[in-house]
Amino acid sequence: MTYETSLATVVAGCPLSSCLYNASGPLCTTAAELDAVGSSEAGAILSKSATLEKRQGNPSPRYFETTWGSINSMGLPNEGYRYYLDYAKRAATFNKPYFISVSGLGFEDNVAIIRALSGQEHVSAIELNLSCPNVPGKPQTGYDFEQSRVLLEMIFEHVTTPLGVKLPPYFDLPHFEMMAAVLRDFPIAFVTCINSIGNGLVIDTDQESVVIKPKSGFGGIGGDFIKPTALANVRKFYTLLDKDVAIIGCGGIKSGMDVFEHILCGASAVQVGTQLMREGVGCFARIAAELREIMGGKGYRDIDSFKGKLKTLE
Ligand code: SIN
């Protein structure tokens, strides 16, 4: 007997036919870009992080690719949250969940946006971005545990739609515990690990120069080099949080094997950023086929068969 290999999963109570979708970052700002994700094999559509009003973002050049990944300092260019709310009706035509990412420029902005999005038809869930490293003068809230708690208290007074958070990468074991202690006090639906590694530098040695303009060349690092950090963050939050909180892996995903590793660490789904920018929305079908092949070879029929089952050495 042959069995179909299923990549189906559940995030924030929503069934996804595939555990792969886009990161809130590249190619999810305009309706045309969101349509392309909707028409692809991605299991969900996630918007670019929305602010209260439309933003142009930082001056260009603000994105640069190297063989190992990318550096960006986009500065949250987006159409403003009303645009992504208006898009929800169109998103529904793709028959997959539609998530809106929110990154208000201050706590009051976040509360106002989330109040407006909450309970709206066709908005499946909200991903609150606590980790954008690229807005000059704005610290990453996720690195301040007390301020993260204050913001979540303000937000959970108003939200009825399932809400998850996108975290920055943590590197020190006590910091995982500290953020988990904050998150445990709220009905968080999912945790996305990780945003880019903030404030890296890429150098053009011919020009003896940085490669992006904003913040004197400092920007968020994505791609291959961040996968070990992403896996560590997925693993830690999977072990520290209740199992009904879905962990969404993000960082260094360009092949089926990368997804397999994220799921083994505990991810319920994964997001693709740098590779989506490189390859376009065709990456979802290609990576899904590679993952099915790996699962088939190992005798796994669904992702729950190996999710979180990473072994340690005796
Ligand atoms: C950006 O727009 O600067 C990237 C978004 C993010 O890192 O959260």
mmCIF file of C-alpha atoms and ligand atoms in Angstrom:
data_model
loop_
_atom_site.group_PDB
_atom_site.id
_atom_site.type_symbol
_atom_site.label_atom_id
_atom_site.label_comp_id
_atom_site.label_asym_id
_atom_site.label_seq_id
_atom_site.Cartn_x
_atom_site.Cartn_y
_atom_site.Cartn_z
ATOM 1 C CA MET A 1 0.000 0.000 0.000
ATOM 2 C CA THR A 2 1.332 3.526 -0.770
ATOM 3 C CA TYR A 3 0.594 6.475 1.479
ATOM 4 C CA GLU A 4 0.384 10.161 0.648
ATOM 5 C CA THR A 5 2.998 12.171 2.576
ATOM 6 C CA SER A 6 1.206 15.050 4.259
ATOM 7 C CA LEU A 7 2.814 18.425 5.040
ATOM 8 C CA ALA A 8 -0.383 19.607 6.735
ATOM 9 C CA THR A 9 -0.130 21.443 10.033
ATOM 10 C CA VAL A 10 -2.066 23.734 12.358
ATOM 11 C CA VAL A 11 -1.051 27.284 13.350
ATOM 12 C CA ALA A 12 -3.199 29.421 15.662
ATOM 13 C CA GLY A 13 -6.063 26.952 15.262
ATOM 14 C CA CYS A 14 -5.954 27.285 11.455
ATOM 15 C CA PRO A 15 -5.311 24.253 9.275
ATOM 16 C CA LEU A 16 -2.537 24.750 6.681
ATOM 17 C CA SER A 17 -2.226 22.264 3.812
ATOM 18 C CA SER A 18 1.547 22.881 3.770
ATOM 19 C CA CYS A 19 3.833 23.775 6.667
ATOM 20 C CA LEU A 20 5.770 26.231 4.432
ATOM 21 C CA TYR A 21 4.897 29.875 3.939
ATOM 22 C CA ASN A 22 6.534 33.248 3.527
ATOM 23 C CA ALA A 23 8.380 35.233 6.176
ATOM 24 C CA SER A 24 7.113 38.730 6.794
ATOM 25 C CA GLY A 25 9.836 40.507 4.868
ATOM 26 C CA PRO A 26 10.461 40.051 1.159
ATOM 27 C CA LEU A 27 7.731 39.959 -1.487
ATOM 28 C CA CYS A 28 4.685 40.406 0.736
ATOM 29 C CA THR A 29 4.142 44.179 0.666
ATOM 30 C CA THR A 30 1.776 44.726 -2.257
ATOM 31 C CA ALA A 31 -1.471 42.976 -3.226
ATOM 32 C CA ALA A 32 0.282 41.570 -6.317
ATOM 33 C CA GLU A 33 3.025 40.038 -4.157
ATOM 34 C CA LEU A 34 0.497 38.635 -1.684
ATOM 35 C CA ASP A 35 -1.543 37.230 -4.606
ATOM 36 C CA ALA A 36 1.594 35.432 -5.818
ATOM 37 C CA VAL A 37 2.054 33.798 -2.407
ATOM 38 C CA GLY A 38 -1.659 32.929 -2.390
ATOM 39 C CA SER A 39 -1.448 31.282 -5.829
ATOM 40 C CA SER A 40 1.680 29.319 -4.908
ATOM 41 C CA GLU A 41 2.043 26.146 -2.837
ATOM 42 C CA ALA A 42 2.607 28.184 0.343
ATOM 43 C CA GLY A 43 0.359 26.975 3.167
ATOM 44 C CA ALA A 44 -0.548 30.497 4.296
ATOM 45 C CA ILE A 45 -0.141 34.142 3.315
ATOM 46 C CA LEU A 46 1.661 36.499 5.708
ATOM 47 C CA SER A 47 1.761 40.255 5.123
ATOM 48 C CA LYS A 48 4.702 42.596 5.438
ATOM 49 C CA SER A 49 4.847 44.106 8.938
ATOM 50 C CA ALA A 50 2.280 46.867 9.021
ATOM 51 C CA THR A 51 2.583 50.221 10.713
ATOM 52 C CA LEU A 52 -0.237 52.672 11.447
ATOM 53 C CA GLU A 53 0.468 54.669 8.277
ATOM 54 C CA LYS A 54 2.148 53.807 4.975
ATOM 55 C CA ARG A 55 5.971 54.044 5.108
ATOM 56 C CA GLN A 56 8.635 54.372 2.431
ATOM 57 C CA GLY A 57 11.215 52.768 4.732
ATOM 58 C CA ASN A 58 14.952 53.451 4.707
ATOM 59 C CA PRO A 59 16.965 54.884 1.798
ATOM 60 C CA SER A 60 18.394 52.493 -0.812
ATOM 61 C CA PRO A 61 20.505 50.465 -1.244
ATOM 62 C CA ARG A 62 18.898 48.639 1.684
ATOM 63 C CA TYR A 63 19.096 44.951 0.673
ATOM 64 C CA PHE A 64 22.187 43.022 -0.426
ATOM 65 C CA GLU A 65 22.737 39.338 -1.123
ATOM 66 C CA THR A 66 25.914 37.344 -0.699
ATOM 67 C CA THR A 67 26.553 33.660 -1.374
ATOM 68 C CA TRP A 68 25.702 32.831 2.254
ATOM 69 C CA GLY A 69 22.645 34.988 2.732
ATOM 70 C CA SER A 70 21.538 38.576 2.941
ATOM 71 C CA ILE A 71 21.769 41.817 4.830
ATOM 72 C CA ASN A 72 18.828 44.196 4.937
ATOM 73 C CA SER A 73 17.832 47.457 6.478
ATOM 74 C CA MET A 74 14.462 47.948 4.851
ATOM 75 C CA GLY A 75 13.011 50.019 7.696
ATOM 76 C CA LEU A 76 9.487 48.604 7.440
ATOM 77 C CA PRO A 77 8.368 49.916 4.045
ATOM 78 C CA ASN A 78 4.670 48.991 3.956
ATOM 79 C CA GLU A 79 1.269 50.217 2.849
ATOM 80 C CA GLY A 80 -0.141 50.820 6.334
ATOM 81 C CA TYR A 81 -2.343 48.365 8.236
ATOM 82 C CA ARG A 82 -5.646 49.400 6.575
ATOM 83 C CA TYR A 83 -4.301 48.137 3.238
ATOM 84 C CA TYR A 84 -3.542 44.695 4.704
ATOM 85 C CA LEU A 85 -6.942 44.628 6.380
ATOM 86 C CA ASP A 86 -8.637 45.526 3.079
ATOM 87 C CA TYR A 87 -6.660 42.737 1.383
ATOM 88 C CA ALA A 88 -8.164 40.125 3.742
ATOM 89 C CA LYS A 89 -11.251 39.634 1.559
ATOM 90 C CA ARG A 90 -9.077 38.919 -1.466
ATOM 91 C CA ALA A 91 -6.794 36.656 0.579
ATOM 92 C CA ALA A 92 -9.845 34.533 1.395
ATOM 93 C CA THR A 93 -10.199 33.587 -2.281
ATOM 94 C CA PHE A 94 -7.004 31.506 -1.987
ATOM 95 C CA ASN A 95 -8.550 29.231 0.662
ATOM 96 C CA LYS A 96 -5.592 29.388 2.989
ATOM 97 C CA PRO A 97 -5.028 31.283 6.242
ATOM 98 C CA TYR A 98 -4.107 34.955 6.019
ATOM 99 C CA PHE A 99 -1.888 36.333 8.756
ATOM 100 C CA ILE A 100 -1.143 40.033 9.224
ATOM 101 C CA SER A 101 2.198 41.061 10.697
ATOM 102 C CA VAL A 102 2.118 44.168 12.897
ATOM 103 C CA SER A 103 5.076 46.341 13.820
ATOM 104 C CA GLY A 104 3.779 49.624 15.226
ATOM 105 C CA LEU A 105 6.378 52.331 15.766
ATOM 106 C CA GLY A 106 5.335 52.619 19.412
ATOM 107 C CA PHE A 107 3.213 50.714 21.920
ATOM 108 C CA GLU A 108 0.154 52.907 21.334
ATOM 109 C CA ASP A 109 0.408 52.299 17.583
ATOM 110 C CA ASN A 110 0.544 48.544 18.161
ATOM 111 C CA VAL A 111 -2.542 48.697 20.367
ATOM 112 C CA ALA A 112 -4.452 50.833 17.851
ATOM 113 C CA ILE A 113 -3.596 48.524 14.933
ATOM 114 C CA ILE A 114 -4.381 45.353 16.826
ATOM 115 C CA ARG A 115 -7.697 46.748 18.083
ATOM 116 C CA ALA A 116 -8.616 47.522 14.481
ATOM 117 C CA LEU A 117 -7.586 44.066 13.192
ATOM 118 C CA SER A 118 -9.042 42.065 16.027
ATOM 119 C CA GLY A 119 -12.170 40.087 15.248
ATOM 120 C CA GLN A 120 -12.091 41.032 11.544
ATOM 121 C CA GLU A 121 -13.360 38.478 9.089
ATOM 122 C CA HIS A 122 -10.686 36.652 7.041
ATOM 123 C CA VAL A 123 -7.820 37.754 9.306
ATOM 124 C CA SER A 124 -6.774 34.333 10.578
ATOM 125 C CA ALA A 125 -4.143 35.533 13.055
ATOM 126 C CA ILE A 126 -1.839 38.409 13.904
ATOM 127 C CA GLU A 127 1.963 38.104 14.103
ATOM 128 C CA LEU A 128 3.229 40.869 16.406
ATOM 129 C CA ASN A 129 6.776 41.730 15.361
ATOM 130 C CA LEU A 130 8.844 42.365 18.506
ATOM 131 C CA SER A 131 12.110 42.260 16.639
ATOM 132 C CA CYS A 132 12.643 44.624 13.695
ATOM 133 C CA PRO A 133 16.277 45.804 13.984
ATOM 134 C CA ASN A 134 16.077 48.399 11.228
ATOM 135 C CA VAL A 135 14.153 51.460 12.362
ATOM 136 C CA PRO A 136 16.719 54.064 13.453
ATOM 137 C CA GLY A 137 16.147 55.072 17.063
ATOM 138 C CA LYS A 138 13.741 52.182 17.808
ATOM 139 C CA PRO A 139 15.111 49.359 19.959
ATOM 140 C CA GLN A 140 14.009 45.752 19.422
ATOM 141 C CA THR A 141 11.291 45.283 22.052
ATOM 142 C CA GLY A 142 12.010 41.559 22.284
ATOM 143 C CA TYR A 143 15.377 42.276 23.914
ATOM 144 C CA ASP A 144 13.673 44.135 26.784
ATOM 145 C CA PHE A 145 11.738 41.511 28.753
ATOM 146 C CA GLU A 146 9.896 43.960 31.015
ATOM 147 C CA GLN A 147 8.819 46.152 28.091
ATOM 148 C CA SER A 148 7.692 43.050 26.191
ATOM 149 C CA ARG A 149 5.473 42.175 29.157
ATOM 150 C CA VAL A 150 4.066 45.719 29.308
ATOM 151 C CA LEU A 151 3.247 45.649 25.586
ATOM 152 C CA LEU A 152 1.615 42.218 25.758
ATOM 153 C CA GLU A 153 -0.487 43.317 28.731
ATOM 154 C CA MET A 154 -1.702 46.311 26.711
ATOM 155 C CA ILE A 155 -2.415 44.162 23.669
ATOM 156 C CA PHE A 156 -4.172 41.245 25.296
ATOM 157 C CA GLU A 157 -6.709 43.653 26.778
ATOM 158 C CA HIS A 158 -8.007 44.150 23.245
ATOM 159 C CA VAL A 159 -7.282 41.156 21.085
ATOM 160 C CA THR A 160 -9.816 38.484 20.169
ATOM 161 C CA THR A 161 -8.052 37.193 17.034
ATOM 162 C CA PRO A 162 -5.302 34.597 17.729
ATOM 163 C CA LEU A 163 -1.987 36.374 18.198
ATOM 164 C CA GLY A 164 1.614 35.211 18.038
ATOM 165 C CA VAL A 165 4.933 37.018 18.369
ATOM 166 C CA LYS A 166 8.011 37.188 16.150
ATOM 167 C CA LEU A 167 11.090 37.178 18.319
ATOM 168 C CA PRO A 168 14.641 38.310 17.790
ATOM 169 C CA PRO A 169 17.350 35.661 18.127
ATOM 170 C CA TYR A 170 18.548 34.987 21.670
ATOM 171 C CA PHE A 171 22.045 33.736 22.358
ATOM 172 C CA ASP A 172 22.334 33.404 26.128
ATOM 173 C CA LEU A 173 20.446 30.581 27.870
ATOM 174 C CA PRO A 174 18.986 32.776 30.672
ATOM 175 C CA HIS A 175 17.463 35.037 28.022
ATOM 176 C CA PHE A 176 15.409 32.143 26.609
ATOM 177 C CA GLU A 177 14.069 31.470 30.104
ATOM 178 C CA MET A 178 13.290 35.154 30.664
ATOM 179 C CA MET A 179 11.310 35.537 27.440
ATOM 180 C CA ALA A 180 9.534 32.217 27.987
ATOM 181 C CA ALA A 181 8.499 33.403 31.470
ATOM 182 C CA VAL A 182 6.893 36.488 29.892
ATOM 183 C CA LEU A 183 5.159 34.531 27.122
ATOM 184 C CA ARG A 184 3.755 31.920 29.509
ATOM 185 C CA ASP A 185 1.633 34.635 31.149
ATOM 186 C CA PHE A 186 -0.337 35.309 27.957
ATOM 187 C CA PRO A 187 -2.515 33.210 25.635
ATOM 188 C CA ILE A 188 0.071 33.345 22.841
ATOM 189 C CA ALA A 189 -0.965 31.230 19.837
ATOM 190 C CA PHE A 190 2.468 30.896 18.215
ATOM 191 C CA VAL A 191 6.047 32.098 18.431
ATOM 192 C CA THR A 192 8.103 32.777 15.314
ATOM 193 C CA CYS A 193 11.836 32.152 15.777
ATOM 194 C CA ILE A 194 13.746 34.131 14.502
ATOM 195 C CA ASN A 195 13.906 37.544 12.895
ATOM 196 C CA SER A 196 17.210 38.431 11.239
ATOM 197 C CA ILE A 197 20.318 38.664 13.418
ATOM 198 C CA GLY A 198 20.321 42.394 13.953
ATOM 199 C CA ASN A 199 23.040 44.885 13.180
ATOM 200 C CA GLY A 200 25.560 42.821 11.260
ATOM 201 C CA LEU A 201 27.967 44.305 8.726
ATOM 202 C CA VAL A 202 28.790 43.068 5.231
ATOM 203 C CA ILE A 203 31.849 44.571 3.550
ATOM 204 C CA ASP A 204 32.676 45.109 -0.111
ATOM 205 C CA THR A 205 36.454 44.736 0.047
ATOM 206 C CA ASP A 206 37.035 46.118 -3.478
ATOM 207 C CA GLN A 207 35.281 49.312 -2.532
ATOM 208 C CA GLU A 208 36.425 49.074 1.122
ATOM 209 C CA SER A 209 32.854 49.986 1.926
ATOM 210 C CA VAL A 210 29.675 48.803 3.521
ATOM 211 C CA VAL A 211 27.015 47.488 1.087
ATOM 212 C CA ILE A 212 23.814 49.102 2.336
ATOM 213 C CA LYS A 213 23.151 52.752 3.051
ATOM 214 C CA PRO A 214 21.016 52.983 6.223
ATOM 215 C CA LYS A 215 22.572 52.992 9.690
ATOM 216 C CA SER A 216 26.127 53.271 8.282
ATOM 217 C CA GLY A 217 25.791 49.800 6.748
ATOM 218 C CA PHE A 218 24.464 47.933 9.797
ATOM 219 C CA GLY A 219 21.565 45.593 9.028
ATOM 220 C CA GLY A 220 19.740 42.356 9.751
ATOM 221 C CA ILE A 221 21.515 39.188 8.614
ATOM 222 C CA GLY A 222 19.484 36.362 7.043
ATOM 223 C CA GLY A 223 20.174 33.162 5.117
ATOM 224 C CA ASP A 224 22.551 30.232 5.626
ATOM 225 C CA PHE A 225 24.606 31.729 8.425
ATOM 226 C CA ILE A 226 21.638 32.177 10.745
ATOM 227 C CA LYS A 227 20.249 28.623 10.511
ATOM 228 C CA PRO A 228 22.094 27.240 13.578
ATOM 229 C CA THR A 229 20.875 30.206 15.644
ATOM 230 C CA ALA A 230 17.327 29.782 14.319
ATOM 231 C CA LEU A 231 17.355 26.056 15.123
ATOM 232 C CA ALA A 232 18.584 26.736 18.655
ATOM 233 C CA ASN A 233 15.807 29.276 19.224
ATOM 234 C CA VAL A 234 13.134 26.932 17.822
ATOM 235 C CA ARG A 235 14.401 24.120 20.027
ATOM 236 C CA LYS A 236 14.586 26.217 23.178
ATOM 237 C CA PHE A 237 11.122 27.735 22.871
ATOM 238 C CA TYR A 238 9.652 24.347 21.917
ATOM 239 C CA THR A 239 11.017 22.863 25.135
ATOM 240 C CA LEU A 240 10.161 25.871 27.338
ATOM 241 C CA LEU A 241 6.577 26.634 26.213
ATOM 242 C CA ASP A 242 3.366 24.616 26.384
ATOM 243 C CA LYS A 243 2.945 22.283 23.463
ATOM 244 C CA ASP A 244 -0.224 24.109 22.355
ATOM 245 C CA VAL A 245 1.952 27.116 21.398
ATOM 246 C CA ALA A 246 3.055 26.490 17.795
ATOM 247 C CA ILE A 247 6.689 27.307 17.087
ATOM 248 C CA ILE A 248 7.273 28.730 13.615
ATOM 249 C CA GLY A 249 10.834 28.282 12.375
ATOM 250 C CA CYS A 250 12.393 31.037 10.306
ATOM 251 C CA GLY A 251 16.046 31.320 9.366
ATOM 252 C CA GLY A 252 18.234 29.716 6.718
ATOM 253 C CA ILE A 253 15.531 27.701 4.972
ATOM 254 C CA LYS A 254 16.332 26.977 1.365
ATOM 255 C CA SER A 255 15.910 23.195 1.070
ATOM 256 C CA GLY A 256 13.678 20.367 2.251
ATOM 257 C CA MET A 257 16.453 19.270 4.607
ATOM 258 C CA ASP A 258 16.483 22.706 6.276
ATOM 259 C CA VAL A 259 12.740 22.352 6.916
ATOM 260 C CA PHE A 260 13.246 18.816 8.219
ATOM 261 C CA GLU A 261 15.789 20.140 10.743
ATOM 262 C CA HIS A 262 13.470 22.925 11.915
ATOM 263 C CA ILE A 263 10.597 20.461 12.425
ATOM 264 C CA LEU A 264 12.866 18.011 14.242
ATOM 265 C CA CYS A 265 13.686 20.877 16.646
ATOM 266 C CA GLY A 266 9.965 21.443 17.248
ATOM 267 C CA ALA A 267 8.679 23.759 14.510
ATOM 268 C CA SER A 268 5.034 23.272 13.488
ATOM 269 C CA ALA A 269 5.607 25.340 10.350
ATOM 270 C CA VAL A 270 8.413 27.308 8.724
ATOM 271 C CA GLN A 271 8.745 30.644 6.965
ATOM 272 C CA VAL A 272 11.034 31.377 4.006
ATOM 273 C CA GLY A 273 12.668 34.808 3.652
ATOM 274 C CA THR A 274 16.022 35.176 1.873
ATOM 275 C CA GLN A 275 15.372 32.181 -0.407
ATOM 276 C CA LEU A 276 11.945 33.553 -1.372
ATOM 277 C CA MET A 277 13.635 36.796 -2.377
ATOM 278 C CA ARG A 278 16.173 34.817 -4.474
ATOM 279 C CA GLU A 279 13.911 32.253 -6.100
ATOM 280 C CA GLY A 280 10.419 33.702 -6.009
ATOM 281 C CA VAL A 281 7.271 31.844 -4.924
ATOM 282 C CA GLY A 282 8.288 28.695 -6.846
ATOM 283 C CA CYS A 283 10.510 27.940 -3.823
ATOM 284 C CA PHE A 284 7.473 26.666 -1.868
ATOM 285 C CA ALA A 285 6.692 23.816 -4.314
ATOM 286 C CA ARG A 286 10.370 22.900 -4.746
ATOM 287 C CA ILE A 287 11.138 22.819 -1.016
ATOM 288 C CA ALA A 288 7.878 20.939 -0.288
ATOM 289 C CA ALA A 289 8.803 18.269 -2.875
ATOM 290 C CA GLU A 290 12.254 17.908 -1.290
ATOM 291 C CA LEU A 291 10.726 17.594 2.175
ATOM 292 C CA ARG A 292 8.224 14.942 0.988
ATOM 293 C CA GLU A 293 11.109 12.986 -0.508
ATOM 294 C CA ILE A 294 13.074 13.078 2.756
ATOM 295 C CA MET A 295 10.006 12.111 4.801
ATOM 296 C CA GLY A 296 9.145 9.291 2.390
ATOM 297 C CA GLY A 297 12.687 7.945 2.629
ATOM 298 C CA LYS A 298 12.460 7.910 6.416
ATOM 299 C CA GLY A 299 8.963 6.439 6.509
ATOM 300 C CA TYR A 300 7.305 9.560 7.957
ATOM 301 C CA ARG A 301 3.790 10.181 6.668
ATOM 302 C CA ASP A 302 3.174 13.478 8.441
ATOM 303 C CA ILE A 303 5.154 16.108 10.280
ATOM 304 C CA ASP A 304 3.856 15.086 13.714
ATOM 305 C CA SER A 305 5.757 11.801 13.264
ATOM 306 C CA PHE A 306 9.072 13.612 13.815
ATOM 307 C CA LYS A 307 8.201 17.079 15.149
ATOM 308 C CA GLY A 308 10.317 17.904 18.212
ATOM 309 C CA LYS A 309 11.903 14.460 18.288
ATOM 310 C CA LEU A 310 15.479 15.702 18.092
ATOM 311 C CA LYS A 311 17.782 13.291 19.948
ATOM 312 C CA THR A 312 20.605 14.338 22.231
ATOM 313 C CA LEU A 313 23.807 12.331 22.723
ATOM 314 C CA GLU A 314 24.000 10.126 25.836
HETATM 315 C C1 SIN B 1 12.465 45.646 7.746
HETATM 316 O O1 SIN B 1 11.481 46.074 7.124
HETATM 317 O O2 SIN B 1 13.373 46.401 8.121
HETATM 318 C C2 SIN B 1 12.583 44.181 8.055
HETATM 319 C C3 SIN B 1 11.498 43.709 8.928
HETATM 320 C C4 SIN B 1 11.985 43.062 10.168
HETATM 321 O O3 SIN B 1 13.177 42.739 10.287
HETATM 322 O O4 SIN B 1 11.188 42.846 11.074
#
